[in-house]
Each structure stands twice: as C-alpha cells, then as structure tokens.
C-alpha cells in the first residue's frame, strides 16, 4: 500500500503530528504535582528536577512511593543465598515523577555510602526502588526501607560488580545531576 499526500493534505497531517507531539511533550514536562508526605519522610530527591514539594526538594513517604506503581521480579543476588522477590517502584517512574533532567543520580544510604548511577540504566534495565522483599517491608537492619535492585537474572551483563555497586540499600537521598 502506498500513501500519497497532496501538499495541502500533507500540511494538515504534518500539522496534526506536530501538535500531537507538542501536547505529548508538554504533558511529559508537566508531571503531576507532588503531594506533601503525610507520614515519615523516607526519601528526599534534589538536584536537577522540576517537580518538588518542599522548596527545591521532593520528599516521599512510603505510600507516596508505592502510589507511583509497583512491579516485582525474582532474582538471585550476591547478598542472599536463594533467589529473592523484590517489589517496588521502577526507577524510571520515580525519575519521571520528579521531572529528572540530569544524566546521573547520586544515591546516598543512611550510613552515607554513596554511588552514582547513570539515569540511562533506568531506561535500559529493569531497576526498581524496592520497598519489599519476599512480600514484606524491609527493616533498616536488613537493607531497608529502600533498596535499589536490578533484575540481575534478566541479563548476564548485570551480574557484574559494576551493577552490584550501584545497588544501594538503606537509600535515604538522591541528587539528580
């Protein structure tokens, strides 16, 4: 099947496509405003982001994080003997929620361990900010309450120290750079 357009018809189609693209771009740039946390703040995100709820920071309690939509996967890790099922919000959704505009995220744990993670990882691989392990919330003493986890079994490339070192547990803060 071959499509042909007259100049006038093509202009209309092109104009519609441009308008639809512009609406999609505007919609993406205008993420839903973040509510204020009602419970204990478990995560603070700052830096190059356009959607905040406390000055130049985005603060989240656990219900706010989970309201972004959760996913689960089961994977082997270097930290547990048997495969573990993690549930949490995809990091790509979290970055979209805060309107992240950078290329990397510095993630800092409660004990001040920090590492940089390329935002591209969140698009290229299944990465979640886990809130639960095997169906239960994770206590601080056992890598909780938040743990960045890759689905290591989804790609042999992820079974490498480079990705294990990006898997921060006891996540407290993120800075988009």
PDB file of C-alpha atoms in Angstrom:
ATOM      1  CA  UNK A   1       0.000   0.000   0.000  1.00  0.00           C
ATOM      2  CA  UNK A   2       1.416   3.360  -0.944  1.00  0.00           C
ATOM      3  CA  UNK A   3       0.368   6.591   0.715  1.00  0.00           C
ATOM      4  CA  UNK A   4       0.443   9.852  -1.138  1.00  0.00           C
ATOM      5  CA  UNK A   5      -0.447  13.300   0.067  1.00  0.00           C
ATOM      6  CA  UNK A   6      -1.239  16.473  -1.727  1.00  0.00           C
ATOM      7  CA  UNK A   7       0.620  19.500  -0.455  1.00  0.00           C
ATOM      8  CA  UNK A   8      -2.493  20.642   1.368  1.00  0.00           C
ATOM      9  CA  UNK A   9      -3.217  17.156   2.839  1.00  0.00           C
ATOM     10  CA  UNK A  10       0.376  16.652   3.888  1.00  0.00           C
ATOM     11  CA  UNK A  11       0.381  20.017   5.647  1.00  0.00           C
ATOM     12  CA  UNK A  12      -2.657  19.002   7.681  1.00  0.00           C
ATOM     13  CA  UNK A  13      -1.149  15.637   8.619  1.00  0.00           C
ATOM     14  CA  UNK A  14       2.197  17.212   9.480  1.00  0.00           C
ATOM     15  CA  UNK A  15       0.474  19.961  11.486  1.00  0.00           C
ATOM     16  CA  UNK A  16      -1.567  17.406  13.415  1.00  0.00           C
ATOM     17  CA  UNK A  17       1.513  15.283  14.099  1.00  0.00           C
ATOM     18  CA  UNK A  18       3.445  18.327  15.307  1.00  0.00           C
ATOM     19  CA  UNK A  19       0.570  19.397  17.554  1.00  0.00           C
ATOM     20  CA  UNK A  20       0.211  15.872  18.958  1.00  0.00           C
ATOM     21  CA  UNK A  21       3.955  15.753  19.608  1.00  0.00           C
ATOM     22  CA  UNK A  22       3.840  19.129  21.330  1.00  0.00           C
ATOM     23  CA  UNK A  23       0.966  18.021  23.560  1.00  0.00           C
ATOM     24  CA  UNK A  24       2.894  14.861  24.472  1.00  0.00           C
ATOM     25  CA  UNK A  25       5.981  16.924  25.262  1.00  0.00           C
ATOM     26  CA  UNK A  26       4.009  19.366  27.388  1.00  0.00           C
ATOM     27  CA  UNK A  27       2.246  16.511  29.171  1.00  0.00           C
ATOM     28  CA  UNK A  28       5.608  14.831  29.908  1.00  0.00           C
ATOM     29  CA  UNK A  29       7.121  18.071  31.173  1.00  0.00           C
ATOM     30  CA  UNK A  30       4.169  18.755  33.445  1.00  0.00           C
ATOM     31  CA  UNK A  31       4.292  15.713  35.727  1.00  0.00           C
ATOM     32  CA  UNK A  32       1.521  15.527  38.279  1.00  0.00           C
ATOM     33  CA  UNK A  33       2.283  17.846  41.196  1.00  0.00           C
ATOM     34  CA  UNK A  34       3.778  16.044  44.152  1.00  0.00           C
ATOM     35  CA  UNK A  35       1.665  15.992  47.273  1.00  0.00           C
ATOM     36  CA  UNK A  36       3.259  16.637  50.643  1.00  0.00           C
ATOM     37  CA  UNK A  37       4.123  13.494  52.586  1.00  0.00           C
ATOM     38  CA  UNK A  38       1.666  12.711  55.366  1.00  0.00           C
ATOM     39  CA  UNK A  39       3.878  10.145  57.087  1.00  0.00           C
ATOM     40  CA  UNK A  40       7.567   9.802  57.871  1.00  0.00           C
ATOM     41  CA  UNK A  41       9.795  11.010  55.020  1.00  0.00           C
ATOM     42  CA  UNK A  42      11.833   8.020  53.807  1.00  0.00           C
ATOM     43  CA  UNK A  43      13.321   9.545  50.640  1.00  0.00           C
ATOM     44  CA  UNK A  44      14.466  13.003  49.586  1.00  0.00           C
ATOM     45  CA  UNK A  45      15.338  13.820  45.965  1.00  0.00           C
ATOM     46  CA  UNK A  46      17.018  17.080  44.970  1.00  0.00           C
ATOM     47  CA  UNK A  47      19.147  18.448  42.155  1.00  0.00           C
ATOM     48  CA  UNK A  48      18.156  18.766  38.504  1.00  0.00           C
ATOM     49  CA  UNK A  49      14.471  18.037  38.817  1.00  0.00           C
ATOM     50  CA  UNK A  50      11.420  20.102  38.071  1.00  0.00           C
ATOM     51  CA  UNK A  51       8.788  18.623  40.370  1.00  0.00           C
ATOM     52  CA  UNK A  52       9.237  19.259  44.094  1.00  0.00           C
ATOM     53  CA  UNK A  53       7.070  19.526  47.182  1.00  0.00           C
ATOM     54  CA  UNK A  54       9.372  21.155  49.770  1.00  0.00           C
ATOM     55  CA  UNK A  55      11.364  24.046  48.338  1.00  0.00           C
ATOM     56  CA  UNK A  56      13.882  22.599  45.895  1.00  0.00           C
ATOM     57  CA  UNK A  57      13.408  19.008  47.144  1.00  0.00           C
ATOM     58  CA  UNK A  58      10.935  16.215  46.557  1.00  0.00           C
ATOM     59  CA  UNK A  59      10.122  14.350  49.745  1.00  0.00           C
ATOM     60  CA  UNK A  60       8.363  10.989  49.808  1.00  0.00           C
ATOM     61  CA  UNK A  61       6.779   8.855  52.468  1.00  0.00           C
ATOM     62  CA  UNK A  62       6.265   5.150  51.760  1.00  0.00           C
ATOM     63  CA  UNK A  63       2.653   5.460  50.496  1.00  0.00           C
ATOM     64  CA  UNK A  64       3.727   8.176  48.022  1.00  0.00           C
ATOM     65  CA  UNK A  65       6.480   5.950  46.625  1.00  0.00           C
ATOM     66  CA  UNK A  66       4.173   2.972  46.233  1.00  0.00           C
ATOM     67  CA  UNK A  67       1.421   5.125  44.688  1.00  0.00           C
ATOM     68  CA  UNK A  68       3.705   5.622  41.662  1.00  0.00           C
ATOM     69  CA  UNK A  69       3.020   1.974  40.774  1.00  0.00           C
ATOM     70  CA  UNK A  70       5.000  -1.062  41.772  1.00  0.00           C
ATOM     71  CA  UNK A  71       6.487  -4.016  39.937  1.00  0.00           C
ATOM     72  CA  UNK A  72       8.004  -7.249  41.193  1.00  0.00           C
ATOM     73  CA  UNK A  73      10.671  -9.627  39.962  1.00  0.00           C
ATOM     74  CA  UNK A  74      12.571 -12.575  41.370  1.00  0.00           C
ATOM     75  CA  UNK A  75      16.327 -12.641  41.011  1.00  0.00           C
ATOM     76  CA  UNK A  76      19.482 -14.079  42.523  1.00  0.00           C
ATOM     77  CA  UNK A  77      21.705 -11.591  44.338  1.00  0.00           C
ATOM     78  CA  UNK A  78      25.147 -11.726  45.937  1.00  0.00           C
ATOM     79  CA  UNK A  79      23.550 -10.827  49.297  1.00  0.00           C
ATOM     80  CA  UNK A  80      21.061 -13.672  49.723  1.00  0.00           C
ATOM     81  CA  UNK A  81      21.564 -17.424  49.395  1.00  0.00           C
ATOM     82  CA  UNK A  82      18.315 -18.073  47.493  1.00  0.00           C
ATOM     83  CA  UNK A  83      16.521 -16.069  44.783  1.00  0.00           C
ATOM     84  CA  UNK A  84      14.533 -13.172  46.221  1.00  0.00           C
ATOM     85  CA  UNK A  85      11.338 -11.486  45.039  1.00  0.00           C
ATOM     86  CA  UNK A  86      11.636  -7.706  45.218  1.00  0.00           C
ATOM     87  CA  UNK A  87       8.713  -5.300  44.814  1.00  0.00           C
ATOM     88  CA  UNK A  88       8.958  -1.573  44.343  1.00  0.00           C
ATOM     89  CA  UNK A  89       8.609   1.372  42.013  1.00  0.00           C
ATOM     90  CA  UNK A  90      10.570   1.317  38.753  1.00  0.00           C
ATOM     91  CA  UNK A  91      13.353   3.900  38.988  1.00  0.00           C
ATOM     92  CA  UNK A  92      12.288   5.274  35.594  1.00  0.00           C
ATOM     93  CA  UNK A  93       8.843   6.110  37.055  1.00  0.00           C
ATOM     94  CA  UNK A  94      10.421   7.750  40.105  1.00  0.00           C
ATOM     95  CA  UNK A  95      12.658   9.886  37.893  1.00  0.00           C
ATOM     96  CA  UNK A  96       9.647  10.838  35.748  1.00  0.00           C
ATOM     97  CA  UNK A  97       7.660  11.762  38.879  1.00  0.00           C
ATOM     98  CA  UNK A  98      10.294  14.297  39.963  1.00  0.00           C
ATOM     99  CA  UNK A  99      10.893  15.553  36.433  1.00  0.00           C
ATOM    100  CA  UNK A 100      14.558  14.487  36.470  1.00  0.00           C
ATOM    101  CA  UNK A 101      16.594  16.473  33.939  1.00  0.00           C
ATOM    102  CA  UNK A 102      20.073  15.100  34.574  1.00  0.00           C
ATOM    103  CA  UNK A 103      22.175  12.231  33.316  1.00  0.00           C
ATOM    104  CA  UNK A 104      23.043  10.602  36.638  1.00  0.00           C
ATOM    105  CA  UNK A 105      21.790  10.212  40.182  1.00  0.00           C
ATOM    106  CA  UNK A 106      23.975  10.216  43.283  1.00  0.00           C
ATOM    107  CA  UNK A 107      22.303   7.819  45.696  1.00  0.00           C
ATOM    108  CA  UNK A 108      23.211   8.033  49.388  1.00  0.00           C
ATOM    109  CA  UNK A 109      22.365   5.466  52.048  1.00  0.00           C
ATOM    110  CA  UNK A 110      21.570   6.024  55.714  1.00  0.00           C
ATOM    111  CA  UNK A 111      25.211   5.160  56.547  1.00  0.00           C
ATOM    112  CA  UNK A 112      26.439   7.766  53.991  1.00  0.00           C
ATOM    113  CA  UNK A 113      27.569   5.180  51.410  1.00  0.00           C
ATOM    114  CA  UNK A 114      27.101   6.942  48.078  1.00  0.00           C
ATOM    115  CA  UNK A 115      27.382   5.994  44.437  1.00  0.00           C
ATOM    116  CA  UNK A 116      26.496   7.484  41.064  1.00  0.00           C
ATOM    117  CA  UNK A 117      24.060   5.675  38.789  1.00  0.00           C
ATOM    118  CA  UNK A 118      23.569   6.702  35.160  1.00  0.00           C
ATOM    119  CA  UNK A 119      19.894   7.536  34.546  1.00  0.00           C
ATOM    120  CA  UNK A 120      20.258   5.574  31.305  1.00  0.00           C
ATOM    121  CA  UNK A 121      20.358   2.401  33.465  1.00  0.00           C
ATOM    122  CA  UNK A 122      16.731   3.011  34.417  1.00  0.00           C
ATOM    123  CA  UNK A 123      15.694   3.003  30.757  1.00  0.00           C
ATOM    124  CA  UNK A 124      17.950   0.155  29.638  1.00  0.00           C
ATOM    125  CA  UNK A 125      17.434  -2.308  32.506  1.00  0.00           C
ATOM    126  CA  UNK A 126      14.733  -3.382  34.948  1.00  0.00           C
ATOM    127  CA  UNK A 127      15.726  -1.381  38.047  1.00  0.00           C
ATOM    128  CA  UNK A 128      13.406  -0.769  40.976  1.00  0.00           C
ATOM    129  CA  UNK A 129      13.493   1.095  44.248  1.00  0.00           C
ATOM    130  CA  UNK A 130      12.403  -1.917  46.270  1.00  0.00           C
ATOM    131  CA  UNK A 131      10.156  -1.419  49.266  1.00  0.00           C
ATOM    132  CA  UNK A 132       9.508  -5.130  49.879  1.00  0.00           C
ATOM    133  CA  UNK A 133      11.489  -8.344  49.804  1.00  0.00           C
ATOM    134  CA  UNK A 134       9.505 -11.585  49.539  1.00  0.00           C
ATOM    135  CA  UNK A 135       6.294  -9.676  50.231  1.00  0.00           C
ATOM    136  CA  UNK A 136       7.460  -7.935  53.420  1.00  0.00           C
ATOM    137  CA  UNK A 137       8.665  -4.420  54.069  1.00  0.00           C
ATOM    138  CA  UNK A 138      12.415  -4.397  54.683  1.00  0.00           C
ATOM    139  CA  UNK A 139      13.592  -3.153  58.071  1.00  0.00           C
ATOM    140  CA  UNK A 140      16.642  -0.887  58.279  1.00  0.00           C
ATOM    141  CA  UNK A 141      18.662  -3.701  59.864  1.00  0.00           C
ATOM    142  CA  UNK A 142      18.091  -5.806  56.738  1.00  0.00           C
ATOM    143  CA  UNK A 143      18.757  -3.434  53.811  1.00  0.00           C
ATOM    144  CA  UNK A 144      15.552  -1.403  54.152  1.00  0.00           C
ATOM    145  CA  UNK A 145      13.476   0.534  53.974  1.00  0.00           C
ATOM    146  CA  UNK A 146      14.511   1.234  50.351  1.00  0.00           C
ATOM    147  CA  UNK A 147      16.900  -0.792  48.180  1.00  0.00           C
ATOM    148  CA  UNK A 148      17.859  -0.111  44.537  1.00  0.00           C
ATOM    149  CA  UNK A 149      17.823  -3.502  42.830  1.00  0.00           C
ATOM    150  CA  UNK A 150      18.494  -4.587  39.267  1.00  0.00           C
ATOM    151  CA  UNK A 151      16.907  -7.761  37.916  1.00  0.00           C
ATOM    152  CA  UNK A 152      20.318  -9.422  37.681  1.00  0.00           C
ATOM    153  CA  UNK A 153      18.888 -12.590  36.117  1.00  0.00           C
ATOM    154  CA  UNK A 154      17.374 -10.647  33.198  1.00  0.00           C
ATOM    155  CA  UNK A 155      20.773 -10.082  31.568  1.00  0.00           C
ATOM    156  CA  UNK A 156      24.166 -11.690  32.238  1.00  0.00           C
ATOM    157  CA  UNK A 157      25.749  -8.220  31.847  1.00  0.00           C
ATOM    158  CA  UNK A 158      24.047  -7.190  35.123  1.00  0.00           C
ATOM    159  CA  UNK A 159      25.829  -9.946  37.071  1.00  0.00           C
ATOM    160  CA  UNK A 160      28.882  -7.757  37.482  1.00  0.00           C
ATOM    161  CA  UNK A 161      30.403  -5.698  40.284  1.00  0.00           C
ATOM    162  CA  UNK A 162      29.649  -2.506  38.313  1.00  0.00           C
ATOM    163  CA  UNK A 163      25.918  -3.096  38.802  1.00  0.00           C
ATOM    164  CA  UNK A 164      26.172  -4.646  42.260  1.00  0.00           C
ATOM    165  CA  UNK A 165      27.919  -1.476  43.491  1.00  0.00           C
ATOM    166  CA  UNK A 166      25.016   0.618  42.138  1.00  0.00           C
ATOM    167  CA  UNK A 167      22.559  -1.450  44.182  1.00  0.00           C
ATOM    168  CA  UNK A 168      22.340   0.773  47.226  1.00  0.00           C
ATOM    169  CA  UNK A 169      20.388  -0.414  50.244  1.00  0.00           C
ATOM    170  CA  UNK A 170      19.061   1.775  53.061  1.00  0.00           C
ATOM    171  CA  UNK A 171      18.546   4.514  50.457  1.00  0.00           C
ATOM    172  CA  UNK A 172      17.870   7.888  52.083  1.00  0.00           C
ATOM    173  CA  UNK A 173      18.694  10.578  49.496  1.00  0.00           C
ATOM    174  CA  UNK A 174      19.155  11.076  45.780  1.00  0.00           C
ATOM    175  CA  UNK A 175      20.628  14.019  43.904  1.00  0.00           C
ATOM    176  CA  UNK A 176      19.904  14.269  40.188  1.00  0.00           C
ATOM    177  CA  UNK A 177      22.965  15.617  38.335  1.00  0.00           C
TER     178      UNK A 177
END
